[in-house]
Amino acid sequence: MKNITIKSLTAVALLASLFSCSDFLDQSSPSSLDGKNIFSTYEYAQGTIANIYQEFGEQNYRARAIWYGYNTDIEYYNSSDKADGKADLATYNAGVGNDQMNTSTGTDLWAKIYAAIERANLAIEGLREYADLTNANMKQLLGEALTLRALHYIDLINMWGDVPARLTSLNADNMYSGREDRDVIYKQLIIDLQEAQDLCAWPNEIDATQTVERVNKVFVKGLLARVCLQASGYAQRLDGENRLSTDPELSKTRLYPIALQACKDVMEQEGTYVALKSNFEDIFNNNGISGDVINAGSESLFEIGYSNNPARGRIMYTFGIKHTTADNMTTMLQGSQVGPTPTFFFDYSVKDLRRDITCCPFQWTKGVQTLQSFKSWSFGKLRYEWTNRMIPTGNDDGINRQYMRYADIVLMRAELENELNGASAAVPYLTKIRNRAFATSDRATEVTAYVAEAALSKEKMFQAIVDERAYEFAGELIRKADLIRWGMLKSKMDETKNKMKAIVSLTDYDSKHPYSQLSGHAYYKMSAYTWTRNGIETTEKDAKLNLYGLNYGEMDINPEGYTEFSDSKGEASTWIKDNALEDVIDYLYVRDPDKYQYWPIFNVNLNDNPNLSNYEWY
C-alpha cells in the first residue's frame, strides 16, 4: 500500500507478535495478548486493519488473483493456445494439479485469502469487544474489517463457487470446514455490509478515508449493491445447475431494492464525495491509476494498493501495452499478457472515445509503436508512458488494481431501475455514461437516439446495459462475474466465436457488425508522439502509428502515404486473413464455461483439509 503506515514502533512490535506466524494454530487470540490494549487504542487497532490489507501484497495473491476474470466475450489471455498452467486457468481447463496454483502450503492464493479473512475475523472480534464504537475513527476500523472480509469472500466465491465459511476466528469447530452453500455466506455479507455502510466515513471525511487504498462509505455501498446483484443472479450451484437461488431472502424482489438504495445513496453525493471524470482517459493516465493518484473523492472508489518502492503487484505487467525493448518510457519488458478479443474493437461505435483507449493493435519496440497481427491486441487503459516514474526491469510494477469506480454505481443503478421501474427510469443513467463517451457533436445520434431506442422496452434496455458495461469496463476484471450473474457466460462467448468466424471471411455478422465494409488490409504512417512525465513533455520522432483500414468503410487499397502491415518476415501481408483466428476461436474456452465456471480446489488445499472436496464434475 502506498500510504498506510503504523505510527508507533510499539504498535509494530505488538502486531508482529500477533500476526507474523504463518501457522494459524500458533496465533494467539487478541484477549491473550492483552486485546484490550490493542483494540482500545486507535494506533494499535489501525495496525490490525493494516495487516488485513497487507495480504494483498503477498506474492501469490498479487500474481495469482488477477487470473480470475478472463477469458470472456471481450477479454482474452493472449497465450491461451499454449495449453500450459496459465492458459488452463483462463480457458476453463484448470485441473487440481495446476502448476500455477499448487505453490507451497500456506503461500498459495486460497491460503492467502483465508489468511486475510482470519485477520479480519480477529479484528472484528477485538473491536467489538474492546473498542469505543461511539468514536468515528474506531467505527471506521470495524467497518473496514467487515468490508474487507466481504471483499475476500466475494473473490473466493467468484473463483471457487461454494467455499468454507469462516466467519469467526479459527477454532476447533471451523478449522477444517468443508464447502458451505454460498447463499449462507451471501446473507451474512449483506448483513455485514449494511452494518459497515453506517460505520465507515465518506471519502475525505476523516484521515483514514483520504485515499482510495482505504475502504470508505461509497465503496461499501457500491460493494453492497454488487453483492446483491450477484447473490440474486444466476450461478452454477452445488448440483451443477445454472440457476437462481431458491432462498427467498436472496430473490431479486428482496435484494434489488437494497441495491438500488445503495446506488442512490452514492449518487446523491456526486460533487461532494464522488465524481465522474469528464475525460475517460483521465481515469487511467498520469492523472489517474497509471500516475499513482490515490486521492479519494473522484471516480475511483477503491483500489487494491500495491507498494511502488519496492514495487509490488502485476497490473501493468499483465494489462499494460507491451514494450519489447527498453526505451525512455520503461525498462520493464512486459505487458499485453491479456488483451481484448480481436472482434471487440469492432463492437464499438467508430465515434466512441473509449474505443482507442481500450483496444490497441500495437506494442512498442525500440521506442516506436509497431502494428501487431490481427489476433494480438492490447488493452490500452494502462500505459508505461502514463506513469510518473520509471518502472524498472522485473515482474512487479506498483500499479494499483482499481476494484470499483463510480461509473459502476451509475450503470448498476441503470440496471436496477430498469428491472424495478421500467426502461424509462434507466434512461438518465445510461445517458450519463454515454455522454462522456462521445463528443458533443455526436451525442444526438450516439446518445439521445441510441438511448431512446433502448428505452422502447425493458429487454432492449437490459441488452444496452449489457453492452455498455462491456464498452466501459473491458479489461477491469468485472465482465466474467457480470456474465455469470446474467446467465450469459457461454452464450456471449459463443457469440464472440461466431463474430470471429464472420470477420475473418469479411462477412457481415449483423447490421451492427458489417464486416464486409472492411478490406482486410491495414496500413500505417508514422508521426511524432508526445508524452508527459511529472510535467515534462518528451517528443519521440516518428513513433506514433496512424492507422487506416480498421474503421468500417475504409476500403481503399494502398492509400497514399501509408505502408501496409508486414508479417514476421517483413513482407507486406493481409492483416485479416481467413485463418488468422483459428487458435483464438479454439482456445477462447476449452471446456464448457457454464459447466466449469469455477476453478477446482487445488491439490495443495485438498491435502491440507480432509473435509474439502471438488464438485463431482471435476
Coordinates of C-alpha atoms in Angstrom, one line a residue:
M1 CA 0.0 0.0 0.0
K2 CA 1.3 3.4 -0.9
N3 CA 0.3 5.3 2.3
I4 CA -0.8 3.2 5.2
T5 CA 1.7 3.3 8.0
I6 CA 1.9 2.0 11.5
K7 CA 2.5 5.1 13.6
S8 CA 4.2 3.5 16.6
L9 CA 7.2 1.2 17.0
T10 CA 5.4 -0.3 19.9
A11 CA 2.4 -1.0 17.7
V12 CA 4.7 -2.7 15.2
A13 CA 6.1 -5.0 17.8
L14 CA 2.7 -5.9 19.2
L15 CA 1.3 -6.5 15.7
A16 CA 4.3 -8.7 14.8
S17 CA 3.7 -10.9 17.8
L18 CA 0.0 -11.1 16.8
F19 CA 0.3 -11.8 13.1
S20 CA 3.7 -12.8 12.0
C21 CA 3.3 -16.6 12.3
S22 CA 2.3 -18.3 9.2
D23 CA 0.6 -21.2 11.1
F24 CA -2.8 -20.1 12.3
L25 CA -2.7 -22.6 15.1
D26 CA 0.2 -20.7 16.6
Q27 CA -1.7 -17.4 16.6
S28 CA -2.9 -16.2 20.0
S29 CA -6.3 -14.6 20.4
P30 CA -6.4 -10.9 21.0
S31 CA -7.5 -11.4 24.6
S32 CA -4.5 -13.5 25.5
L33 CA -2.2 -10.8 24.0
D34 CA -3.9 -8.0 26.0
G35 CA -6.5 -7.4 23.4
K36 CA -7.9 -4.6 25.4
N37 CA -4.7 -2.5 25.0
I38 CA -4.6 -3.3 21.3
F39 CA -8.2 -2.7 20.3
S40 CA -9.0 0.2 22.6
T41 CA -6.0 2.2 21.3
Y42 CA -6.6 3.6 17.8
E43 CA -2.9 3.4 16.6
Y44 CA -2.7 -0.3 17.6
A45 CA -6.1 -1.1 16.3
Q46 CA -5.4 0.5 13.0
G47 CA -2.4 -1.7 12.7
T48 CA -4.6 -4.8 12.8
I49 CA -6.5 -3.4 9.8
A50 CA -3.2 -2.7 8.0
N51 CA -2.4 -6.3 8.4
I52 CA -5.6 -7.3 6.5
Y53 CA -4.5 -5.1 3.7
Q54 CA -1.0 -6.5 3.8
E55 CA -2.2 -9.8 2.4
F56 CA -3.0 -8.1 -1.0
G57 CA 0.7 -7.6 -1.5
E58 CA 1.8 -11.2 -0.9
Q59 CA 3.4 -12.7 -4.0
N60 CA 0.8 -15.5 -4.6
Y61 CA -2.0 -13.1 -4.1
R62 CA -0.9 -10.2 -6.3
A63 CA 0.4 -12.6 -9.0
R64 CA -2.5 -15.1 -9.0
A65 CA -5.7 -13.3 -8.1
I66 CA -5.7 -11.4 -11.4
W67 CA -6.0 -14.7 -13.2
Y68 CA -9.7 -14.7 -12.3
G69 CA -11.7 -12.6 -14.7
Y70 CA -10.8 -13.9 -18.2
N71 CA -11.4 -15.3 -20.7
T72 CA -14.7 -13.7 -21.5
D73 CA -16.5 -12.5 -24.6
I74 CA -14.3 -9.4 -24.6
E75 CA -11.1 -10.4 -22.8
Y76 CA -8.6 -13.0 -23.8
Y77 CA -5.3 -14.3 -22.4
N78 CA -3.0 -13.8 -25.4
S79 CA -1.3 -17.2 -24.9
S80 CA -4.4 -19.3 -24.4
D81 CA -3.3 -21.7 -27.2
K82 CA -0.2 -22.7 -25.3
A83 CA -2.2 -25.1 -23.1
D84 CA 0.0 -24.7 -20.1
G85 CA -0.9 -23.9 -16.5
K86 CA -1.6 -20.3 -17.1
A87 CA -3.7 -20.9 -20.2
D88 CA -5.7 -23.6 -18.4
L89 CA -6.7 -21.0 -15.7
A90 CA -8.1 -18.8 -18.5
T91 CA -9.7 -21.3 -20.8
Y92 CA -11.9 -23.1 -18.2
N93 CA -9.5 -26.1 -18.3
A94 CA -7.7 -25.9 -14.9
G95 CA -7.0 -29.2 -13.1
V96 CA -6.4 -29.9 -9.4
G97 CA -2.7 -30.2 -10.1
N98 CA -2.3 -26.8 -11.9
D99 CA 1.3 -25.7 -11.6
Q100 CA 0.4 -22.0 -11.1
M101 CA -1.8 -22.6 -8.1
N102 CA -0.1 -25.5 -6.3
T103 CA 2.6 -23.4 -4.6
S104 CA 3.9 -24.4 -1.1
T105 CA 1.4 -24.9 1.7
G106 CA 0.3 -21.6 3.2
T107 CA 1.6 -19.4 0.4
D108 CA -1.0 -20.3 -2.3
L109 CA -3.8 -17.9 -3.3
W110 CA -6.5 -19.8 -1.4
A111 CA -4.4 -19.7 1.8
K112 CA -3.6 -16.0 1.4
I113 CA -7.2 -15.1 1.0
Y114 CA -8.2 -17.1 4.1
A115 CA -5.2 -15.5 6.0
A116 CA -6.7 -12.1 5.2
I117 CA -10.2 -13.4 6.4
E118 CA -8.7 -14.7 9.6
R119 CA -7.0 -11.3 10.2
A120 CA -10.4 -9.6 9.6
N121 CA -12.1 -12.0 12.0
L122 CA -9.6 -11.3 14.7
A123 CA -10.0 -7.5 14.2
I124 CA -13.8 -7.7 14.1
E125 CA -13.9 -9.7 17.3
G126 CA -11.4 -7.5 19.1
L127 CA -13.0 -4.2 18.0
R128 CA -16.5 -5.4 19.0
E129 CA -15.2 -6.4 22.5
Y130 CA -12.8 -3.6 23.3
A131 CA -13.2 -0.5 21.0
D132 CA -15.2 2.6 21.8
L133 CA -17.6 2.3 18.9
T134 CA -19.0 5.8 19.5
N135 CA -15.7 7.1 18.2
A136 CA -15.8 7.8 14.4
N137 CA -12.2 6.5 13.9
M138 CA -12.9 3.2 15.7
K139 CA -16.2 2.8 13.8
Q140 CA -14.3 3.2 10.6
L141 CA -11.9 0.4 11.5
L142 CA -14.7 -2.0 12.3
G143 CA -16.4 -1.0 9.0
E144 CA -13.2 -1.6 7.1
A145 CA -12.7 -5.1 8.7
L146 CA -16.3 -6.1 7.8
T147 CA -15.9 -4.8 4.3
L148 CA -12.5 -6.4 3.6
R149 CA -13.8 -9.7 4.8
A150 CA -16.8 -9.4 2.4
L151 CA -14.5 -8.5 -0.4
H152 CA -12.4 -11.6 0.1
Y153 CA -15.4 -13.8 0.3
I154 CA -16.8 -12.4 -2.9
D155 CA -13.4 -13.1 -4.6
L156 CA -13.4 -16.7 -3.1
I157 CA -17.0 -17.3 -4.4
N158 CA -16.1 -15.9 -7.8
M159 CA -13.1 -18.2 -8.1
W160 CA -14.3 -21.4 -6.4
G161 CA -18.1 -21.2 -6.0
D162 CA -19.1 -22.7 -2.7
V163 CA -16.3 -22.4 -0.1
P164 CA -15.8 -22.9 3.6
A165 CA -17.5 -20.2 5.7
R166 CA -15.1 -19.0 8.4
L167 CA -17.0 -16.1 10.0
T168 CA -15.3 -16.3 13.4
S169 CA -11.6 -16.7 14.2
L170 CA -10.1 -20.1 13.8
N171 CA -11.2 -22.7 16.4
A172 CA -11.6 -26.5 16.6
D173 CA -15.1 -26.2 15.0
N174 CA -14.2 -24.3 11.8
M175 CA -10.5 -25.3 11.3
Y176 CA -11.3 -28.0 8.8
S177 CA -14.6 -26.8 7.4
G178 CA -16.0 -28.2 4.2
R179 CA -17.8 -26.3 1.4
E180 CA -20.7 -24.1 2.6
D181 CA -23.6 -23.2 0.3
R182 CA -22.7 -19.8 -0.9
D183 CA -26.2 -18.5 -0.1
V184 CA -25.3 -18.7 3.6
I185 CA -22.2 -16.6 3.0
Y186 CA -24.0 -14.1 0.8
K187 CA -26.7 -13.5 3.5
Q188 CA -24.0 -12.8 6.1
L189 CA -22.1 -10.5 3.8
I190 CA -25.2 -8.4 3.1
I191 CA -25.8 -8.0 6.8
D192 CA -22.1 -7.1 7.3
L193 CA -22.1 -4.5 4.5
Q194 CA -25.3 -3.0 5.7
E195 CA -23.7 -2.5 9.1
A196 CA -20.4 -1.3 7.6
Q197 CA -22.1 1.4 5.5
D198 CA -23.2 3.0 8.7
L199 CA -19.8 2.7 10.3
C200 CA -17.5 3.9 7.6
A201 CA -16.8 7.6 6.8
W202 CA -17.4 9.3 3.5
P203 CA -14.3 9.9 1.3
N204 CA -12.1 12.7 2.9
E205 CA -14.4 12.9 5.9
I206 CA -11.7 11.6 8.3
D207 CA -8.0 11.0 7.8
A208 CA -8.4 7.3 7.1
T209 CA -10.6 7.9 4.0
Q210 CA -8.5 10.4 2.2
T211 CA -7.1 7.7 -0.1
V212 CA -8.8 5.1 -2.3
E213 CA -6.5 2.5 -0.8
R214 CA -8.7 2.5 2.3
V215 CA -12.4 1.5 2.5
N216 CA -14.9 4.3 2.6
K217 CA -18.7 4.6 2.7
V218 CA -19.2 5.0 -1.0
F219 CA -17.2 1.8 -1.7
V220 CA -19.1 -0.1 1.0
K221 CA -22.4 0.9 -0.6
G222 CA -21.1 0.0 -4.1
L223 CA -20.0 -3.4 -2.9
L224 CA -23.3 -3.9 -1.2
A225 CA -25.1 -3.3 -4.5
R226 CA -22.7 -5.6 -6.3
V227 CA -23.2 -8.4 -3.8
C228 CA -27.0 -8.0 -4.0
L229 CA -26.9 -8.3 -7.8
Q230 CA -24.6 -11.3 -7.7
A231 CA -26.4 -13.1 -4.9
S232 CA -29.8 -12.7 -6.7
G233 CA -28.3 -13.7 -10.1
Y234 CA -27.5 -16.9 -11.9
A235 CA -24.6 -19.2 -10.9
Q236 CA -23.6 -22.8 -11.1
R237 CA -24.8 -24.4 -7.9
L238 CA -23.7 -27.4 -5.8
D239 CA -25.9 -29.6 -8.0
G240 CA -24.1 -28.4 -11.2
E241 CA -27.2 -26.5 -12.5
N242 CA -27.0 -22.8 -13.5
R243 CA -29.9 -21.2 -11.8
L244 CA -31.1 -18.5 -9.4
S245 CA -31.0 -19.1 -5.7
T246 CA -34.1 -20.8 -4.2
D247 CA -33.7 -18.8 -1.0
P248 CA -36.4 -16.2 -0.8
E249 CA -34.1 -13.9 1.1
L250 CA -31.9 -13.8 -2.0
S251 CA -34.6 -13.1 -4.5
K252 CA -34.4 -10.1 -6.8
T253 CA -37.6 -8.9 -5.2
R254 CA -35.8 -8.8 -1.9
L255 CA -32.3 -7.6 -2.9
Y256 CA -32.8 -5.3 -5.8
P257 CA -34.4 -2.5 -3.6
I258 CA -31.5 -2.8 -1.2
A259 CA -29.0 -2.4 -4.1
L260 CA -30.9 0.4 -5.7
Q261 CA -31.0 2.4 -2.4
A262 CA -27.2 1.9 -2.0
C263 CA -26.7 3.3 -5.5
K264 CA -29.0 6.2 -4.8
D265 CA -27.1 7.0 -1.6
V266 CA -23.9 7.3 -3.5
M267 CA -25.2 9.3 -6.4
E268 CA -26.8 11.8 -4.1
Q269 CA -23.2 12.6 -3.0
E270 CA -21.9 13.4 -6.5
G271 CA -19.9 16.5 -6.5
T272 CA -19.2 16.2 -2.8
Y273 CA -17.8 12.7 -2.1
V274 CA -17.7 11.2 -5.6
A275 CA -17.4 12.4 -9.2
L276 CA -17.5 11.1 -12.7
K277 CA -14.4 12.2 -14.5
S278 CA -15.2 14.3 -17.6
N279 CA -12.5 12.7 -19.6
F280 CA -12.4 8.9 -19.8
E281 CA -8.7 8.7 -20.4
D282 CA -8.0 10.6 -17.1
I283 CA -9.2 7.6 -15.2
F284 CA -6.2 5.7 -16.4
N285 CA -3.4 8.1 -17.4
N286 CA -1.0 10.0 -15.2
N287 CA -3.9 11.9 -13.7
G288 CA -5.3 8.5 -12.5
I289 CA -4.3 4.9 -11.9
S290 CA -1.1 4.9 -14.0
G291 CA 0.1 8.0 -12.2
D292 CA -0.4 6.5 -8.8
V293 CA -3.1 9.1 -8.0
I294 CA -4.9 7.8 -4.9
N295 CA -6.8 10.8 -3.7
A296 CA -10.4 9.9 -2.7
G297 CA -13.5 11.7 -3.8
S298 CA -13.3 11.3 -7.5
E299 CA -14.2 8.4 -9.8
S300 CA -12.1 5.6 -8.3
L301 CA -13.9 4.3 -5.2
F302 CA -11.5 1.6 -4.0
E303 CA -8.1 0.3 -5.2
I304 CA -6.1 -2.7 -4.0
G305 CA -3.0 -0.8 -3.2
Y306 CA 0.5 -2.0 -4.1
S307 CA 3.8 -0.6 -2.9
N308 CA 5.9 1.1 -5.6
N309 CA 9.1 1.1 -3.5
P310 CA 9.9 -1.8 -3.6
A311 CA 7.4 -2.5 -6.4
R312 CA 4.6 -5.0 -5.8
G313 CA 1.7 -6.0 -8.0
R314 CA 1.5 -7.1 -11.6
I315 CA -1.2 -4.9 -13.1
M316 CA 0.8 -3.0 -15.7
Y317 CA 2.8 -6.2 -16.3
T318 CA -0.4 -8.0 -17.2
F319 CA -2.7 -5.5 -18.7
G320 CA -0.4 -2.7 -20.0
I321 CA 0.7 -2.2 -23.5
K322 CA 3.9 -4.2 -24.0
H323 CA 7.3 -2.8 -24.6
T324 CA 9.6 -5.4 -26.2
T325 CA 12.8 -3.3 -25.7
A326 CA 13.9 -0.8 -23.1
D327 CA 13.2 2.8 -24.0
N328 CA 12.7 6.3 -22.5
M329 CA 9.3 5.2 -21.0
T330 CA 10.3 1.9 -19.3
T331 CA 12.8 -0.8 -18.9
M332 CA 10.2 -3.4 -17.9
L333 CA 9.8 -5.6 -21.0
Q334 CA 6.3 -6.8 -20.1
G335 CA 2.6 -6.1 -20.9
S336 CA -0.1 -7.4 -23.1
Q337 CA -0.5 -10.7 -21.3
V338 CA -4.2 -10.2 -21.6
G339 CA -6.0 -8.2 -24.3
P340 CA -9.3 -7.6 -25.9
T341 CA -10.7 -10.3 -28.1
P342 CA -9.9 -9.4 -31.8
T343 CA -13.5 -8.5 -32.6
F344 CA -14.2 -6.3 -29.6
F345 CA -12.7 -3.2 -31.2
F346 CA -15.3 -3.5 -33.9
D347 CA -18.2 -3.7 -31.4
Y348 CA -17.7 -0.1 -30.5
S349 CA -19.1 2.8 -32.5
V350 CA -16.3 4.4 -34.5
K351 CA -17.1 7.6 -32.7
D352 CA -16.8 6.1 -29.2
L353 CA -13.9 7.8 -27.4
R354 CA -13.4 4.8 -25.2
R355 CA -12.5 2.5 -28.2
D356 CA -9.0 3.6 -28.9
I357 CA -8.1 3.9 -25.2
T358 CA -9.3 0.4 -24.5
C359 CA -8.3 -1.5 -27.6
C360 CA -4.8 -1.1 -29.1
P361 CA -3.4 -3.2 -32.0
F362 CA 0.2 -2.3 -31.3
Q363 CA 3.1 -2.7 -29.0
W364 CA 6.3 -0.7 -28.5
T365 CA 9.7 -1.8 -30.0
K366 CA 12.8 0.4 -29.8
G367 CA 10.7 3.4 -28.7
V368 CA 8.3 3.1 -31.7
Q369 CA 4.7 1.8 -31.9
T370 CA 4.6 -1.4 -34.1
L371 CA 1.4 -2.8 -35.6
Q372 CA 0.7 -6.4 -34.4
S373 CA -1.0 -9.3 -36.1
F374 CA -4.8 -9.2 -36.1
K375 CA -5.1 -11.6 -33.2
S376 CA -2.7 -9.8 -30.9
W377 CA -4.5 -6.8 -29.3
S378 CA -3.5 -5.0 -26.1
F379 CA -5.6 -3.2 -23.6
G380 CA -4.6 0.5 -23.6
K381 CA -6.0 1.6 -20.3
L382 CA -2.6 1.2 -18.7
R383 CA 0.5 2.5 -20.4
Y384 CA 4.1 2.8 -19.2
E385 CA 4.3 6.3 -20.7
W386 CA 1.5 7.4 -18.5
T387 CA 3.3 6.6 -15.3
N388 CA 5.0 9.4 -13.3
R389 CA 8.0 7.1 -12.5
M390 CA 10.3 4.8 -14.5
I391 CA 9.1 1.2 -13.9
P392 CA 12.3 -0.9 -13.9
T393 CA 13.1 -4.4 -15.1
G394 CA 11.3 -7.1 -13.1
N395 CA 7.9 -8.6 -12.7
D396 CA 6.2 -6.1 -10.2
D397 CA 5.2 -2.6 -11.2
G398 CA 3.5 -1.0 -8.2
I399 CA 0.4 0.0 -10.1
N400 CA -2.8 -0.4 -8.1
R401 CA -5.7 -2.6 -9.1
Q402 CA -8.8 -0.5 -9.5
Y403 CA -11.5 -2.6 -7.8
M404 CA -14.5 -0.3 -8.3
R405 CA -15.2 3.1 -9.8
Y406 CA -18.2 5.4 -9.8
A407 CA -19.3 4.5 -13.3
D408 CA -20.1 1.1 -12.0
I409 CA -22.5 2.6 -9.5
V410 CA -24.2 4.6 -12.3
L411 CA -24.6 1.5 -14.5
M412 CA -25.8 -0.7 -11.7
R413 CA -28.4 1.9 -11.0
A414 CA -29.5 1.8 -14.6
E415 CA -29.8 -2.0 -14.4
L416 CA -31.8 -1.8 -11.2
E417 CA -34.1 1.0 -12.3
N418 CA -34.9 -0.9 -15.5
E419 CA -35.8 -4.1 -13.6
L420 CA -37.8 -2.3 -10.8
N421 CA -39.3 0.7 -12.5
G422 CA -39.0 0.2 -16.3
A423 CA -36.8 1.2 -19.1
S424 CA -37.6 4.9 -18.9
A425 CA -36.3 5.0 -15.3
A426 CA -32.9 3.8 -16.5
V427 CA -32.6 6.5 -19.3
P428 CA -30.8 9.2 -17.2
Y429 CA -28.1 6.8 -16.0
L430 CA -27.3 5.1 -19.4
T431 CA -27.3 8.6 -20.9
K432 CA -24.8 9.8 -18.2
I433 CA -22.2 7.2 -19.1
R434 CA -22.6 7.6 -22.9
N435 CA -22.4 11.4 -22.7
R436 CA -18.8 11.0 -21.6
A437 CA -18.1 8.5 -24.3
F438 CA -19.0 10.8 -27.2
A439 CA -18.1 14.3 -28.4
T440 CA -20.9 16.8 -28.1
S441 CA -21.4 16.9 -31.8
D442 CA -22.1 13.1 -31.9
R443 CA -24.5 12.9 -29.0
A444 CA -27.7 13.4 -30.9
T445 CA -27.3 10.1 -32.7
E446 CA -24.9 8.2 -30.3
V447 CA -26.6 9.1 -27.1
T448 CA -30.1 10.6 -27.4
A449 CA -31.3 8.4 -30.3
Y450 CA -29.4 5.4 -29.1
V451 CA -30.9 5.6 -25.6
A452 CA -34.4 6.3 -26.9
E453 CA -34.2 3.1 -28.9
A454 CA -33.1 1.2 -25.8
A455 CA -35.9 2.7 -23.8
L456 CA -38.6 1.1 -26.1
S457 CA -38.6 -2.0 -23.9
K458 CA -37.2 -3.5 -20.7
E459 CA -35.5 -6.1 -22.8
K460 CA -33.8 -3.6 -25.1
M461 CA -32.6 -1.5 -22.2
F462 CA -31.2 -4.6 -20.5
Q463 CA -29.2 -5.5 -23.6
A464 CA -28.0 -1.9 -24.0
I465 CA -26.7 -2.1 -20.4
V466 CA -25.0 -5.4 -21.0
D467 CA -23.2 -3.8 -24.0
E468 CA -22.4 -0.6 -22.1
R469 CA -20.8 -2.4 -19.3
A470 CA -18.5 -4.1 -21.9
Y471 CA -17.6 -0.8 -23.5
E472 CA -16.9 0.9 -20.2
F473 CA -15.2 -1.8 -18.1
A474 CA -13.3 -4.0 -20.5
G475 CA -10.0 -5.2 -19.0
E476 CA -11.1 -4.3 -15.5
L477 CA -11.9 -7.9 -14.3
I478 CA -15.6 -7.2 -14.0
R479 CA -17.1 -8.8 -17.1
K480 CA -16.9 -12.5 -16.1
A481 CA -18.9 -12.1 -12.9
D482 CA -21.4 -9.9 -14.8
L483 CA -21.9 -12.6 -17.4
I484 CA -22.3 -15.3 -14.8
R485 CA -24.9 -13.5 -12.8
W486 CA -26.9 -12.7 -16.0
G487 CA -26.7 -16.4 -17.1
M488 CA -24.9 -15.4 -20.3
L489 CA -21.3 -16.6 -19.9
K490 CA -21.2 -19.3 -22.6
S491 CA -23.8 -17.7 -24.9
K492 CA -21.8 -14.4 -25.1
M493 CA -18.5 -16.3 -25.6
D494 CA -20.1 -18.3 -28.4
E495 CA -21.4 -15.0 -29.9
T496 CA -17.8 -13.8 -29.9
K497 CA -16.6 -17.0 -31.6
N498 CA -19.2 -16.5 -34.3
K499 CA -18.1 -12.9 -34.8
M500 CA -14.5 -14.1 -35.2
K501 CA -15.6 -16.6 -37.8
A502 CA -17.5 -13.9 -39.7
I503 CA -14.8 -11.2 -39.6
V504 CA -12.1 -13.4 -41.0
S505 CA -14.3 -14.1 -44.0
L506 CA -15.2 -10.4 -44.1
T507 CA -18.9 -11.4 -43.9
D508 CA -21.4 -9.3 -42.1
Y509 CA -22.3 -10.7 -38.7
D510 CA -25.4 -8.5 -38.3
S511 CA -26.4 -4.9 -39.0
K512 CA -24.2 -3.6 -36.2
H513 CA -21.2 -5.6 -37.4
P514 CA -20.9 -5.0 -41.2
Y515 CA -17.5 -6.8 -41.6
S516 CA -17.9 -6.7 -45.4
Q517 CA -17.1 -3.0 -45.1
L518 CA -13.5 -3.9 -44.1
S519 CA -10.9 -4.6 -46.7
G520 CA -8.9 -7.0 -44.6
H521 CA -5.8 -4.8 -45.1
A522 CA -4.2 -2.5 -42.5
Y523 CA -2.0 0.5 -43.4
Y524 CA 0.0 2.9 -41.2
K525 CA 2.1 6.0 -41.4
M526 CA 4.2 7.4 -38.6
S527 CA 4.1 10.8 -36.8
A528 CA 5.6 12.3 -33.7
Y529 CA 4.5 11.1 -30.3
T530 CA 4.5 13.4 -27.3
W531 CA 4.2 12.1 -23.7
T532 CA 4.4 13.7 -20.3
R533 CA 6.0 12.5 -17.1
N534 CA 5.9 14.7 -14.0
G535 CA 5.0 17.7 -16.1
I536 CA 7.9 17.3 -18.5
E537 CA 7.0 16.7 -22.1
T538 CA 9.0 14.4 -24.3
T539 CA 8.5 14.1 -28.1
E540 CA 9.6 10.9 -29.9
K541 CA 10.0 11.5 -33.6
D542 CA 8.1 9.1 -36.0
A543 CA 7.0 6.9 -33.1
K544 CA 3.2 7.0 -33.3
L545 CA 1.1 4.8 -35.6
N546 CA -1.7 6.4 -37.6
L547 CA -3.8 3.6 -39.0
Y548 CA -6.1 3.2 -42.0
G549 CA -8.3 0.2 -42.7
L550 CA -9.6 -0.5 -39.2
N551 CA -12.8 1.5 -39.5
Y552 CA -15.8 0.4 -41.4
G553 CA -15.8 1.9 -44.9
E554 CA -12.0 2.4 -45.1
M555 CA -11.8 0.2 -48.2
D556 CA -9.0 1.9 -50.3
I557 CA -6.2 -0.4 -51.2
N558 CA -2.7 1.2 -50.8
P559 CA -3.9 4.6 -49.7
E560 CA -1.4 7.3 -50.5
G561 CA 1.2 8.0 -47.8
Y562 CA 0.6 4.7 -45.9
T563 CA 2.6 1.5 -45.6
E564 CA 0.9 -1.9 -45.5
F565 CA 1.2 -4.1 -42.4
S566 CA 4.1 -6.6 -42.8
D567 CA 4.3 -10.0 -41.3
S568 CA 7.1 -11.5 -39.1
K569 CA 9.2 -12.0 -42.3
G570 CA 8.9 -8.2 -43.1
E571 CA 6.7 -8.9 -46.1
A572 CA 3.6 -6.9 -46.8
S573 CA 0.7 -9.0 -45.7
T574 CA -3.1 -9.0 -45.5
W575 CA -4.0 -8.2 -41.9
I576 CA -7.3 -10.1 -41.5
K577 CA -6.6 -13.5 -43.0
D578 CA -9.1 -16.3 -43.2
N579 CA -7.0 -18.4 -40.8
A580 CA -6.0 -15.5 -38.6
L581 CA -8.1 -16.5 -35.6
E582 CA -8.2 -20.3 -35.7
D583 CA -6.3 -20.8 -32.4
V584 CA -8.2 -17.9 -30.7
I585 CA -11.6 -19.5 -31.6
D586 CA -10.4 -22.9 -30.5
Y587 CA -9.0 -21.7 -27.2
L588 CA -11.3 -19.0 -26.1
Y589 CA -12.6 -21.8 -23.9
V590 CA -11.5 -25.4 -23.9
R591 CA -14.3 -26.8 -21.6
D592 CA -17.9 -25.6 -21.4
P593 CA -17.6 -22.3 -19.3
D594 CA -21.1 -22.8 -18.0
K595 CA -20.1 -26.2 -16.6
Y596 CA -16.7 -25.0 -15.4
Q597 CA -17.4 -21.5 -14.2
Y598 CA -15.1 -22.0 -11.2
W599 CA -11.6 -23.3 -10.6
P600 CA -11.3 -26.6 -8.9
I601 CA -9.9 -26.6 -5.3
F602 CA -6.3 -27.4 -5.9
N603 CA -4.3 -30.3 -4.5
V604 CA -2.4 -28.1 -2.1
N605 CA -5.6 -27.2 -0.4
L606 CA -7.3 -30.6 -0.6
N607 CA -4.3 -32.1 1.1
D608 CA -4.5 -29.6 3.9
N609 CA -8.2 -30.2 4.7
P610 CA -9.7 -33.7 4.7
N611 CA -13.2 -32.2 4.6
L612 CA -12.7 -30.3 1.3
S613 CA -13.7 -31.9 -2.0
N614 CA -14.3 -30.8 -5.5
Y615 CA -17.6 -30.7 -7.4
E616 CA -18.4 -34.1 -8.8
W617 CA -17.9 -32.9 -12.4
Y618 CA -14.2 -32.2 -11.7

